[in-house]
Amino acid sequence: MRWKPKVMKTMALGLVLTTFLAGCSSSTGSSSDSKDGKTKDGKVELRMTWWGSQSRHDQTQEIIKKFEEENPDIKITSEFTGFDGYFEKMAAQAAGNNLPDIMQQNFGEYLNQYADKNLLADLSEYVEDGTINVDGVSDIIMDSGKQGDKILGIPTGTNALTAFYNVDMLKEVGVENLDGNWSWDEYVDIATKVHEKTGEFGTRLMEPKNLFEYYLREKGQKLFNEDGTALGYKDDKLLSDYFELNKKMVDAGVAPGYDTIQQIKGVEDELIVHGKAPFDFRWSNQATALDSASEQELAMTLLPGDNNREGMFLKPAMLWSVSENSKHKEEAARFIDFFTNNIEVYEIGGSDRGVPIKEEIRNEMASTLSDTDKKVFDYIEMVTDNSSPIDSNYPQQASEVLGALQEVDELVMYGQLSPKDGAKEFRKKAESILGR
Amino acid sequence: MTELKPTGPKRKKKSDYQNVTGYLFISPFLLGFFLLTLYPILYSLYLSFTDYDLMSEPNWIGLDNYVRMFTGDETFWQSFKVTLMYAGVAVPFRLIFALLVALALNKVVEMAGLYRTLLYLPSVVGGSIAVSIMWRQLFGNDGAFNSILALLGIPTHSWLGDPKTAIWTLIVLYGWQFGSSMLIFLAGLRNIPKTYYEASSVDGASPIKQFFIITLPLLTPVILFNMIMQIIQGFMAFTPSFVVTNGGPVNSTLLYVLYMYRRAFEYFDMGYASAMAWFMLIIIAVLTGLIFKTSKHWVHYESDSK
């Protein structure tokens, strides 16, 4: 009993001592990130993060080097990962109030999530005073980075869903050049023929996260309602039809089941890359990765559907955002300006982050485009003429709802749920998530 | 006591000084313990009663997270079931395997060190990402395992793609990393006096009888220790399901900790994830307590019998 105060006293002493020691080491250790975030030689230091493939990492580092050459007062340290894990890492940094100055941000649920929590800086003033020059960028594109009247992200480029197809494999069954006018029935028909003729798969299983929304839009429906509090479509038959369409092909061996899909790690691994399936539906900026990995001749067209003008939309490939806690917002804005306005950036990166948002850059690049980039530019032009505006009513919990859709899709494709029950199950899950 | 009184104050001072030195020396540890262990633990208990989403201030919501966990979340129960099955099958599997190898190694005299090292190796690289990636390759559709089956004329199978078999690949992976339990068993075996065996062979006991009458009873304290350590490890497993199968197919390999990680960092649901962590803590504590309680009946300490 008697020793208790003594223990407290000595422990307090020890505490003071160790905190003192710890304090010393931390103040000497972080010399580069001292009070005003400047390096020893007076440069402003910016932290920047992005996700992507190896080729993107290499390109981006080259772009950063160019930027530092032209802006000797700024030094950029970069952190990058694949898409898996990126937002988990950002969440942890946000919790620690330690978001990077410049971050690659994703349109939709992620942007909305960060916006709701006031974690992103409003870039309006830098756009107004010309630090970020967006002259000639269409309003539709700029809107995608807006929340209310705040500009929270500048798009790196434009993207659209694409039906990639293998020209030679389609020729084998007598289909020359798809022009984007094709129904779902025709799609299934071609896929089945290719499967019967070649013995390979006739298509790749559609990823529900991106494609069910397209499927709904093409039928004049939305995934979420206006204020993002519930699902946007009323009739479960829409989802059960979608499941049915895919399930039939899986059962017939025309499309692979999840046991095959699960083996695919990364775009370079996709069936279409190895000539094992003629179709693959994914984002247009992935053409670079597909083409460079594949020896097949791949072409791009609109997704199937009688109404694909309604279904198709342009999406910002990704956004550049500045975090609210950044001490150097202006310097960060200068980088974004460099990224959107410097032709050299696109000479290095091509269409990997989408087609440039500025027309003058697109025109300037036209003469020197690689074959792949030319294909992507043409395709985006085609979508621009054949599309309707994107739905930006994604609720905060959207990523969880889409996760549930993925889960149900697996259950249905494995045959553990019928398409009809799957559609009901998804509604039940989505409602419980959105109602929380 | 009373006769010591006169010298008391002086002595007290000396020991006082000694104590201060002692406390000073352990204070870095105490500080680390309070700041890095105790405080986070208690804070997570607090968070489990809030709706903390990592970015905005936590709001107190009482027992809501726990209620939701037990009544409104099928995935939670799925992950719990998978983890029970994983720990329930993989732990005995690993222990039996470790014991068998330890018994074999105990007999080896020549180059024992080399064998021990080789067998321990999988556990050194054990929890690592690299091994998990290797596992993914081995059991993939075009992986080594299927190639061998094909060579032998046995039909191949999508091991990781079939909800029925995916969890088994993880269980085999767990069993394969038996090294540390094996070393502890080996030390336990070495501790059993040779004289027991000599005496029993004089009486004509067969090796099998010796194993059940001498080896196993004397090894029970080691078995108890290994069992508890392995059960805790089994419940906390994360890397294999994260890397090899990512919880799929259809959540058949969704281990508890992986689901917790998803809730925390993918769905910004840290309050709920904290509640999950506390539920797991209670489950492990109860299980460990139960094992300790039953241990009276099957663990034999040599000191007791004397």
XYZ file of C-alpha atoms in Angstrom:
742
model
C 0.000 0.000 0.000
C 2.667 2.429 1.076
C 4.687 2.144 -2.077
C 1.926 3.182 -4.393
C 2.620 6.945 -4.535
C 6.275 6.163 -4.885
C 5.640 4.010 -7.894
C 3.537 6.702 -9.435
C 6.215 9.283 -8.842
C 9.008 7.270 -10.358
C 6.892 6.217 -13.262
C 5.958 9.795 -13.942
C 9.634 10.629 -13.864
C 10.395 7.861 -16.302
C 7.572 9.020 -18.494
C 8.925 12.542 -18.627
C 12.364 11.248 -19.365
C 11.311 8.990 -22.189
C 8.998 11.528 -23.763
C 11.869 13.955 -23.629
C 14.121 11.481 -25.382
C 11.446 10.629 -27.884
C 10.841 14.306 -28.486
C 14.500 14.867 -29.214
C 14.765 12.087 -31.726
C 11.600 13.005 -33.593
C 12.559 16.648 -33.974
C 15.911 15.713 -35.454
C 14.546 12.807 -37.465
C 12.013 14.694 -39.536
C 14.190 17.562 -40.658
C 12.800 17.409 -44.171
C 9.220 17.763 -43.014
C 9.770 20.520 -40.460
C 7.291 23.235 -39.553
C 6.704 24.651 -43.009
C 7.159 21.440 -44.980
C 10.329 22.574 -46.697
C 13.491 20.642 -47.369
C 16.864 21.813 -46.130
C 17.624 23.612 -49.367
C 14.386 25.575 -49.167
C 12.320 23.550 -51.612
C 8.648 22.955 -50.990
C 8.063 19.270 -50.514
C 4.848 17.710 -51.793
C 3.654 14.183 -51.182
C 1.786 12.566 -54.033
C -0.002 9.222 -54.361
C -1.583 7.223 -57.142
C -2.645 3.694 -57.987
C -1.941 1.779 -61.166
C 0.117 -0.715 -63.100
C 3.884 -0.860 -63.311
C 3.909 1.013 -66.615
C 1.931 3.824 -65.017
C 4.333 4.005 -62.075
C 7.278 4.384 -64.441
C 5.506 6.982 -66.543
C 4.374 9.023 -63.586
C 7.839 9.164 -62.115
C 9.154 10.415 -65.428
C 6.426 13.072 -65.462
C 7.362 14.134 -61.938
C 10.980 14.496 -62.990
C 9.917 16.771 -65.855
C 7.839 18.836 -63.480
C 10.684 19.227 -61.001
C 13.007 20.354 -63.778
C 10.610 23.109 -64.745
C 9.762 23.984 -61.141
C 13.039 23.889 -59.244
C 11.397 25.194 -56.074
C 9.284 22.042 -55.648
C 10.265 18.527 -54.746
C 7.730 15.704 -55.038
C 7.932 12.477 -53.078
C 5.720 9.747 -54.457
C 3.901 6.772 -52.993
C 2.130 4.324 -55.252
C 0.387 0.944 -55.177
C -1.989 -1.118 -57.272
C -5.681 -0.288 -57.018
C -6.099 -3.044 -54.438
C -5.201 -1.564 -51.110
C -4.945 2.019 -52.341
C -8.094 3.316 -50.697
C -7.482 1.257 -47.575
C -4.147 3.009 -47.254
C -5.710 6.399 -47.886
C -8.361 5.707 -45.244
C -5.673 5.050 -42.679
C -3.846 8.239 -43.667
C -7.062 10.231 -43.512
C -7.658 8.896 -40.000
C -4.216 10.124 -39.041
C -4.871 13.505 -40.657
C -1.964 12.748 -42.897
C -3.339 12.656 -46.435
C -0.808 13.435 -49.173
C -0.820 16.871 -50.778
C -1.758 15.513 -54.182
C -3.778 12.336 -54.530
C -5.289 10.393 -57.350
C -8.982 10.204 -56.553
C -11.763 8.101 -58.014
C -15.034 9.420 -59.322
C -18.242 8.180 -57.705
C -18.478 6.682 -54.258
C -14.918 7.542 -53.278
C -15.062 11.203 -54.243
C -18.428 11.523 -52.483
C -17.075 9.882 -49.379
C -14.088 12.203 -49.125
C -16.208 15.206 -50.030
C -18.732 14.506 -47.283
C -15.957 14.399 -44.739
C -14.400 17.674 -45.976
C -11.082 16.050 -46.657
C -10.492 17.594 -50.066
C -9.536 21.190 -50.824
C -11.796 23.352 -52.961
C -9.766 24.106 -56.079
C -12.137 26.824 -57.340
C -9.869 29.716 -56.413
C -6.927 28.189 -58.274
C -9.079 27.595 -61.319
C -10.401 31.165 -61.164
C -7.003 32.812 -60.770
C -5.595 30.675 -63.560
C -3.128 28.625 -61.505
C -4.952 25.655 -62.991
C -5.774 26.446 -66.571
C -8.865 24.593 -67.736
C -9.834 26.815 -70.669
C -11.682 24.860 -73.295
C -12.491 21.886 -71.092
C -16.140 20.951 -71.493
C -18.474 21.590 -68.568
C -19.624 17.977 -68.505
C -16.063 16.915 -67.829
C -15.452 19.554 -65.166
C -18.745 18.735 -63.438
C -17.529 15.235 -62.669
C -15.037 16.642 -60.184
C -17.561 18.968 -58.555
C -19.631 18.622 -55.422
C -22.122 21.454 -55.117
C -20.132 24.490 -56.247
C -16.805 23.190 -55.013
C -14.224 21.807 -57.428
C -12.727 18.882 -55.564
C -10.938 17.139 -58.368
C -9.599 17.825 -61.841
C -10.098 14.884 -64.220
C -6.895 13.383 -65.573
C -8.682 12.338 -68.712
C -11.823 10.845 -70.168
C -12.864 7.236 -70.049
C -15.711 5.065 -71.265
C -16.788 1.453 -71.008
C -15.677 -0.491 -74.046
C -16.391 -3.765 -75.731
C -12.915 -4.978 -76.662
C -12.959 -7.696 -79.279
C -10.474 -9.925 -81.039
C -10.729 -9.150 -84.750
C -9.369 -12.468 -85.979
C -11.504 -14.616 -83.733
C -14.662 -12.847 -84.925
C -13.584 -13.204 -88.545
C -13.548 -16.942 -88.066
C -17.290 -16.920 -87.550
C -17.882 -14.405 -90.319
C -18.259 -11.248 -88.277
C -16.367 -8.307 -89.726
C -16.028 -5.088 -87.746
C -18.665 -4.409 -85.167
C -20.003 -0.882 -85.505
C -21.641 -0.631 -82.096
C -25.143 -1.449 -83.352
C -25.715 -4.803 -81.790
C -28.239 -6.243 -79.384
C -27.591 -8.490 -76.408
C -28.956 -11.407 -78.442
C -26.450 -10.780 -81.199
C -23.674 -10.622 -78.628
C -24.680 -13.985 -77.142
C -25.037 -15.398 -80.641
C -21.529 -14.388 -81.739
C -20.021 -15.555 -78.470
C -21.697 -18.953 -78.794
C -20.538 -19.347 -82.385
C -16.943 -18.523 -81.497
C -17.060 -21.026 -78.670
C -18.417 -23.747 -80.937
C -15.982 -23.006 -83.723
C -12.761 -22.556 -81.756
C -13.345 -24.482 -78.548
C -12.164 -21.450 -76.610
C -14.445 -19.350 -74.467
C -16.846 -17.156 -76.448
C -16.588 -14.220 -74.075
C -15.403 -13.210 -70.639
C -17.835 -13.221 -67.736
C -19.069 -9.654 -67.183
C -17.964 -7.909 -63.988
C -21.211 -6.864 -62.312
C -19.703 -3.840 -60.576
C -19.404 -1.863 -63.793
C -21.663 -3.698 -66.164
C -24.901 -4.096 -64.302
C -25.128 -0.323 -64.033
C -24.649 -0.070 -67.783
C -27.246 -2.795 -68.313
C -29.723 -0.788 -66.222
C -28.974 2.499 -67.973
C -29.444 0.839 -71.299
C -32.945 -0.113 -70.123
C -33.588 3.460 -68.998
C -33.046 2.729 -65.301
C -30.538 3.785 -62.667
C -28.624 1.838 -60.059
C -29.361 4.334 -57.276
C -32.255 6.733 -56.829
C -31.837 10.527 -57.018
C -30.747 11.101 -53.431
C -28.844 7.832 -53.121
C -31.044 6.390 -50.378
C -32.278 3.303 -52.220
C -31.874 1.312 -55.398
C -32.956 3.232 -58.489
C -34.797 0.379 -60.232
C -38.045 -1.097 -59.008
C -38.339 -4.366 -60.900
C -36.110 -7.234 -59.751
C -36.624 -8.873 -63.110
C -33.956 -6.540 -64.532
C -31.271 -8.042 -62.345
C -32.611 -11.545 -62.688
C -32.504 -11.147 -66.500
C -28.939 -9.908 -66.238
C -27.978 -12.942 -64.157
C -29.862 -15.238 -66.533
C -27.993 -13.847 -69.548
C -24.640 -14.641 -67.970
C -25.599 -17.851 -66.225
C -26.781 -19.435 -69.448
C -23.466 -18.729 -71.097
C -21.516 -20.030 -68.099
C -23.551 -23.241 -68.058
C -22.975 -23.738 -71.777
C -19.241 -23.162 -71.399
C -19.436 -20.071 -73.586
C -18.360 -17.847 -70.708
C -15.969 -18.914 -67.938
C -17.225 -19.286 -64.392
C -15.616 -17.716 -61.369
C -13.283 -20.677 -60.942
C -11.492 -19.409 -64.051
C -12.011 -15.692 -63.408
C -10.466 -15.986 -59.959
C -7.173 -17.076 -61.444
C -6.821 -13.821 -63.337
C -4.550 -11.423 -61.523
C -4.176 -8.172 -63.381
C -5.101 -6.968 -66.850
C -2.059 -8.611 -68.449
C -3.526 -11.951 -67.427
C -6.936 -11.559 -69.064
C -8.375 -14.218 -71.358
C -8.597 -11.808 -74.286
C -4.862 -11.073 -73.998
C -4.055 -14.746 -74.582
C -6.588 -15.330 -77.341
C -8.766 -17.443 -75.056
C -11.902 -15.322 -75.435
C -12.885 -12.829 -78.132
C -14.728 -10.317 -75.889
C -13.881 -8.331 -72.813
C -15.822 -5.363 -71.462
C -13.740 -2.860 -69.515
C -12.596 0.768 -69.345
C -11.089 2.335 -72.446
C -7.892 3.524 -70.732
C -6.953 -0.105 -70.189
C -6.404 -0.481 -73.936
C -2.750 0.405 -73.416
C -2.239 -2.379 -70.892
C -4.208 -4.893 -73.005
C -2.478 -4.047 -76.271
C 1.004 -4.071 -74.841
C 0.420 -7.476 -73.240
C -1.316 -9.078 -76.202
C -0.225 -10.195 -79.627
C -3.834 -10.336 -80.816
C -5.421 -7.598 -82.877
C -7.927 -5.965 -80.549
C -10.593 -3.469 -81.593
C -13.031 -1.355 -79.572
C -16.732 -0.729 -79.916
C -19.817 0.273 -77.929
C -21.322 -2.233 -75.531
C -24.297 -4.248 -76.803
C -27.940 -3.235 -76.334
C -30.767 -1.767 -78.369
C -30.398 1.464 -76.509
C -26.706 1.818 -76.021
C -26.799 5.550 -76.704
C -28.634 5.816 -73.377
C -26.449 3.302 -71.692
C -23.038 4.635 -72.691
C -21.489 7.525 -70.776
C -18.224 9.393 -70.481
C -16.515 9.171 -67.154
C -13.477 10.986 -65.806
C -10.827 8.273 -65.794
C -9.689 9.525 -62.403
C -9.195 12.840 -60.693
C -6.352 14.788 -59.166
C -7.331 16.118 -55.774
C -5.542 18.219 -53.168
C -6.095 17.354 -49.549
C -7.628 19.902 -47.206
C -4.795 19.473 -44.711
C -2.083 20.255 -47.283
C 0.147 23.176 -46.343
C 1.021 23.821 -49.950
C -2.196 23.873 -51.881
C -0.931 26.376 -54.398
C 2.137 24.334 -55.300
C -0.078 21.247 -55.538
C -2.357 23.184 -57.886
C 0.655 24.053 -60.014
C 1.367 20.364 -60.446
C -2.192 19.662 -61.527
C -1.939 22.513 -64.008
C 1.275 21.023 -65.350
C -0.367 17.631 -65.673
C -3.384 18.923 -67.585
C -1.620 21.459 -69.804
C 1.775 20.102 -70.681
C 1.908 18.109 -73.889
C 4.995 16.241 -72.685
C 2.930 14.639 -69.937
C 0.778 12.951 -72.544
C 3.713 12.073 -74.728
C 4.983 10.077 -71.775
C 1.688 8.708 -70.459
C -0.449 8.313 -73.583
C -4.071 7.479 -72.854
C -3.262 5.477 -69.726
C -5.064 8.006 -67.500
C -7.768 8.594 -70.072
C -7.981 10.793 -73.158
C -6.724 14.356 -72.404
C -9.539 16.667 -71.327
C -8.229 19.618 -73.369
C -8.985 19.741 -77.036
C -5.796 21.622 -77.932
C -3.727 18.860 -76.393
C -5.733 16.203 -78.190
C -5.158 18.035 -81.479
C -1.507 18.616 -80.790
C -1.055 14.921 -80.072
C -3.022 13.739 -83.100
C -0.055 13.547 -85.440
C 2.188 11.576 -83.135
C -0.261 9.134 -81.593
C 0.628 5.498 -81.139
C -1.735 2.990 -82.744
C -3.340 2.146 -79.437
C -3.829 5.768 -78.405
C -5.295 6.556 -81.832
C -7.779 3.748 -81.360
C -8.720 5.051 -77.927
C -9.056 8.663 -79.122
C -11.337 7.565 -81.969
C -13.379 5.470 -79.619
C -13.872 8.284 -77.091
C -14.996 10.492 -79.972
C -17.512 7.847 -80.958
C -18.808 7.623 -77.387
C -18.993 11.411 -77.121
C -21.481 11.353 -80.010
C -23.371 8.319 -78.690
C -23.836 8.701 -74.972
C -25.829 10.334 -72.212
C -24.591 11.998 -68.984
C -23.111 9.934 -66.194
C -25.094 9.172 -63.020
C -23.328 10.833 -60.124
C -25.889 9.999 -57.459
C -23.648 7.446 -55.789
C -24.274 7.213 -52.054
C -21.449 6.912 -49.548
C -22.107 3.211 -49.067
C -21.954 2.526 -52.804
C -18.769 0.505 -52.608
C -20.395 -1.786 -50.064
C -23.524 -2.158 -52.176
C -21.394 -3.015 -55.201
C -19.509 -5.499 -53.034
C -22.824 -7.158 -52.193
C -23.691 -7.290 -55.894
C -20.408 -9.026 -56.584
C -21.132 -11.513 -53.802
C -24.591 -12.331 -55.126
C -23.260 -12.612 -58.667
C -20.808 -15.258 -57.474
C -23.560 -17.165 -55.665
C -25.687 -17.186 -58.807
C -22.866 -18.171 -61.156
C -21.867 -21.006 -58.812
C -25.450 -22.168 -58.905
C -26.102 -21.655 -55.206
C -28.886 -19.153 -55.889
C -31.283 -18.974 -58.807
C -31.172 -15.726 -60.822
C -34.556 -14.818 -59.388
C -33.576 -15.394 -55.777
C -30.276 -13.654 -56.419
C -32.054 -10.514 -57.574
C -34.200 -10.550 -54.438
C -31.210 -11.249 -52.227
C -29.310 -8.305 -53.682
C -32.222 -5.942 -53.048
C -32.437 -7.154 -49.473
C -28.715 -6.621 -48.897
C -28.632 -3.252 -50.626
C -31.589 -1.991 -48.640
C -30.078 -2.998 -45.342
C -26.780 -1.302 -46.243
C -28.405 1.887 -47.538
C -30.859 2.015 -44.641
C -28.122 2.085 -42.045
C 9.367 -5.652 13.440
C 9.698 -3.270 16.317
C 13.399 -3.788 16.905
C 14.106 -2.852 13.320
C 12.511 0.530 13.712
C 15.621 2.557 14.552
C 17.437 1.498 11.430
C 14.255 1.651 9.424
C 14.405 5.106 7.879
C 17.929 4.697 6.679
C 17.257 1.352 5.081
C 14.124 2.612 3.545
C 15.982 5.388 1.841
C 18.429 3.008 0.295
C 15.794 0.699 -1.072
C 13.871 3.736 -2.197
C 16.787 4.770 -4.315
C 17.161 1.263 -5.672
C 13.510 1.184 -6.587
C 13.735 4.460 -8.428
C 16.560 3.121 -10.514
C 14.553 0.000 -11.254
C 11.457 1.874 -12.253
C 13.513 4.247 -14.340
C 14.993 1.367 -16.226
C 11.657 -0.269 -16.971
C 9.888 2.993 -17.698
C 10.499 2.843 -21.467
C 8.765 -0.490 -21.470
C 5.958 0.755 -19.228
C 5.528 3.795 -21.416
C 5.421 1.611 -24.497
C 2.957 -0.674 -22.820
C 0.620 2.119 -21.772
C 0.827 4.141 -24.977
C 1.129 1.415 -27.582
C -0.771 -1.467 -26.014
C -3.130 -0.551 -23.196
C -4.338 2.756 -24.568
C -5.149 1.408 -28.080
C -6.913 -1.584 -26.545
C -9.123 0.555 -24.351
C -9.669 3.042 -27.146
C -10.845 0.260 -29.443
C -13.280 -0.809 -26.725
C -14.632 2.731 -26.718
C -14.761 2.772 -30.529
C -16.795 -0.419 -30.546
C -19.662 1.597 -29.062
C -19.395 4.324 -31.697
C -20.002 4.762 -35.414
C -16.377 5.827 -36.038
C -15.682 5.963 -39.788
C -11.950 6.815 -39.607
C -12.448 10.386 -40.753
C -15.104 12.150 -38.732
C -15.487 12.271 -34.959
C -16.896 9.084 -33.405
C -20.490 9.272 -32.121
C -21.670 7.139 -29.233
C -24.260 4.629 -30.474
C -24.317 2.236 -27.549
C -24.696 -1.424 -28.371
C -25.843 -0.883 -31.964
C -22.701 -2.405 -33.482
C -23.071 -5.543 -31.399
C -26.764 -5.837 -32.157
C -26.104 -5.438 -35.865
C -23.339 -8.005 -35.676
C -25.492 -10.688 -34.073
C -28.804 -10.033 -35.762
C -28.310 -8.254 -39.068
C -25.101 -9.432 -40.666
C -25.008 -12.783 -42.414
C -21.485 -12.189 -43.635
C -20.331 -11.856 -40.041
C -21.691 -15.304 -39.211
C -20.261 -16.698 -42.414
C -16.793 -15.429 -41.501
C -17.202 -16.724 -37.970
C -18.185 -20.151 -39.251
C -15.284 -20.269 -41.686
C -12.851 -19.303 -38.934
C -14.190 -21.907 -36.512
C -13.865 -24.557 -39.169
C -10.404 -23.332 -40.121
C -9.093 -23.277 -36.563
C -10.968 -26.443 -35.616
C -9.479 -28.529 -38.419
C -6.162 -26.852 -39.109
C -4.904 -26.683 -35.537
C -5.190 -30.421 -34.727
C -3.853 -31.155 -38.192
C -0.796 -29.001 -37.598
C -0.219 -30.344 -34.066
C -0.418 -34.001 -35.098
C 1.843 -33.371 -38.029
C 4.315 -31.459 -35.866
C 4.349 -34.226 -33.283
C 4.938 -36.957 -35.865
C 7.832 -35.057 -37.397
C 9.260 -34.301 -33.949
C 9.109 -38.024 -33.077
C 10.926 -38.885 -36.273
C 13.532 -36.189 -35.775
C 14.088 -37.297 -32.207
C 15.407 -40.581 -33.549
C 17.682 -39.023 -36.147
C 21.232 -38.687 -34.958
C 23.182 -37.907 -38.073
C 22.770 -34.397 -39.497
C 19.894 -33.730 -37.129
C 20.613 -30.002 -37.328
C 20.216 -29.945 -41.090
C 16.869 -31.757 -41.018
C 15.593 -29.545 -38.261
C 16.546 -26.462 -40.224
C 14.945 -27.737 -43.417
C 11.717 -28.654 -41.675
C 11.603 -25.389 -39.786
C 12.123 -23.334 -42.926
C 8.460 -23.146 -44.024
C 7.632 -21.542 -40.696
C 10.349 -18.938 -40.975
C 8.892 -17.685 -44.233
C 5.561 -18.719 -42.754
C 3.080 -15.895 -42.566
C 4.717 -14.094 -45.419
C 3.060 -12.861 -48.543
C 5.589 -14.693 -50.697
C 4.512 -18.126 -49.478
C 0.875 -17.258 -49.991
C 1.551 -16.180 -53.544
C 3.441 -19.401 -54.125
C 0.447 -21.313 -52.779
C -1.816 -19.505 -55.201
C 0.432 -20.611 -58.061
C 0.706 -24.204 -56.827
C -3.038 -24.720 -56.562
C -4.054 -22.593 -59.546
C -5.784 -24.186 -62.523
C -2.482 -24.410 -64.406
C -0.478 -24.866 -61.249
C 2.032 -27.502 -60.244
C -0.490 -29.520 -58.253
C -2.827 -29.962 -61.203
C 0.095 -30.720 -63.505
C 1.125 -33.598 -61.265
C -2.442 -34.906 -61.171
C -2.612 -34.692 -64.949
C 0.649 -36.626 -65.253
C -0.785 -39.367 -63.062
C -3.940 -39.433 -65.120
C -6.142 -38.126 -62.300
C -8.680 -35.511 -63.340
C -7.602 -31.972 -62.442
C -9.712 -29.650 -60.384
C -10.084 -25.921 -59.786
C -8.911 -26.106 -56.185
C -9.104 -22.425 -55.404
C -12.163 -21.832 -57.551
C -14.416 -24.411 -55.946
C -16.121 -23.218 -52.756
C -15.818 -26.723 -51.341
C -12.079 -27.128 -51.753
C -10.680 -23.579 -51.421
C -10.666 -23.614 -47.611
C -8.796 -26.935 -47.651
C -5.890 -25.441 -49.548
C -5.608 -22.879 -46.743
C -5.798 -25.604 -44.113
C -3.008 -27.538 -45.808
C -0.980 -24.332 -45.960
C -1.480 -23.880 -42.215
C -0.454 -27.453 -41.502
C 2.614 -27.158 -43.667
C 3.966 -24.399 -41.450
C 4.351 -26.723 -38.496
C 7.945 -25.776 -37.655
C 7.662 -23.874 -34.417
C 5.296 -26.356 -32.738
C 7.572 -29.120 -33.955
C 10.619 -27.555 -32.301
C 8.761 -27.182 -29.029
C 7.629 -30.811 -29.200
C 11.174 -31.832 -29.919
C 12.430 -30.007 -26.836
C 9.685 -31.709 -24.818
C 10.697 -35.132 -26.142
C 14.327 -34.525 -25.282
C 13.263 -33.763 -21.727
C 11.772 -37.195 -21.116
C 14.351 -39.231 -19.200
C 15.751 -42.135 -21.206
C 15.635 -44.322 -18.126
C 11.836 -44.593 -18.390
C 12.125 -46.186 -21.804
C 14.950 -48.448 -20.707
C 12.991 -49.649 -17.709
C 9.858 -50.263 -19.763
C 11.710 -52.210 -22.443
C 13.101 -54.402 -19.734
C 9.467 -55.067 -18.851
C 8.829 -55.870 -22.499
C 6.775 -52.829 -23.607
C 6.490 -52.328 -27.358
C 7.415 -48.920 -28.888
C 3.734 -48.179 -29.509
C 2.857 -48.944 -25.933
C 5.796 -46.823 -24.806
C 4.474 -43.935 -26.844
C 1.043 -44.042 -25.254
C 2.178 -44.796 -21.730
C 5.335 -42.738 -21.432
C 5.731 -40.222 -24.251
C 2.234 -38.875 -24.595
C 1.446 -38.356 -20.886
C 4.782 -36.697 -20.253
C 4.299 -34.493 -23.284
C 0.864 -33.207 -22.278
C 2.113 -29.901 -20.788
C 3.827 -29.167 -24.105
C 0.714 -30.189 -26.009
C -1.351 -27.813 -23.889
C 1.019 -24.945 -24.568
C 1.182 -25.638 -28.310
C -2.562 -26.061 -28.545
C -3.335 -22.712 -26.972
C -0.741 -20.850 -28.996
C -1.947 -22.448 -32.208
C -5.624 -21.819 -31.536
C -4.924 -18.139 -30.984
C -2.836 -18.062 -34.134
C -5.534 -19.914 -36.063
C -8.194 -17.424 -35.082
C -6.012 -14.506 -36.030
C -5.018 -15.818 -39.463
C -5.275 -13.178 -42.156
C -2.588 -13.360 -44.828
C -3.542 -16.717 -46.394
C -7.130 -15.827 -47.130
C -6.201 -12.257 -48.077
C -3.560 -13.276 -50.599
C -4.438 -16.778 -51.783
C -8.206 -16.515 -52.259
C -9.211 -13.015 -51.124
C -12.062 -14.543 -49.164
C -13.641 -16.141 -52.213
C -15.186 -18.033 -53.857
C -18.576 -17.011 -52.453
C -17.002 -16.135 -49.098
C -16.007 -19.744 -48.475
C -12.578 -18.648 -47.227
C -13.569 -15.355 -45.648
C -11.639 -15.563 -42.393
C -12.881 -13.425 -39.511
C -9.912 -11.070 -39.498
C -10.157 -10.519 -43.236
C -13.792 -9.515 -42.907
C -12.860 -7.254 -40.010
C -10.182 -5.610 -42.144
C -12.678 -5.082 -44.940
C -15.210 -3.493 -42.618
C -12.573 -1.190 -41.164
C -10.685 -0.031 -44.208
C -12.814 -0.825 -47.217
C -16.192 0.214 -45.856
C -14.910 2.822 -43.368
C -16.699 1.005 -40.582
C -14.087 1.156 -37.824
C -16.609 1.191 -34.981
C -18.117 -2.053 -36.190
C -14.701 -3.585 -36.823
C -13.712 -2.725 -33.249
C -16.812 -4.475 -31.972
C -15.822 -7.497 -34.057
C -12.338 -7.418 -32.555
C -13.776 -7.439 -29.041
C -16.090 -10.300 -29.810
C -13.096 -12.257 -31.085
C -11.157 -11.427 -27.940
C -13.964 -12.813 -25.813
C -14.256 -15.963 -27.890
C -10.527 -16.645 -27.653
C -10.545 -15.936 -23.921
C -13.456 -18.314 -23.356
C -11.875 -21.044 -25.459
C -8.543 -20.711 -23.709
C -10.289 -20.731 -20.344
C -12.173 -23.903 -21.245
C -9.026 -25.645 -22.351
C -7.292 -24.684 -19.126
C -10.224 -25.953 -17.148
C -10.256 -29.349 -18.834
C -6.460 -29.537 -18.693
C -6.624 -30.745 -15.091
C -7.954 -33.990 -16.432
C -5.468 -34.670 -19.144
C -2.305 -32.714 -18.483
C 0.195 -34.490 -16.254
C 2.926 -32.601 -14.537
C 5.715 -34.756 -13.200
C 5.793 -32.728 -10.010
C 2.161 -33.644 -9.278
C 2.763 -37.371 -9.285
C 5.594 -37.183 -6.823
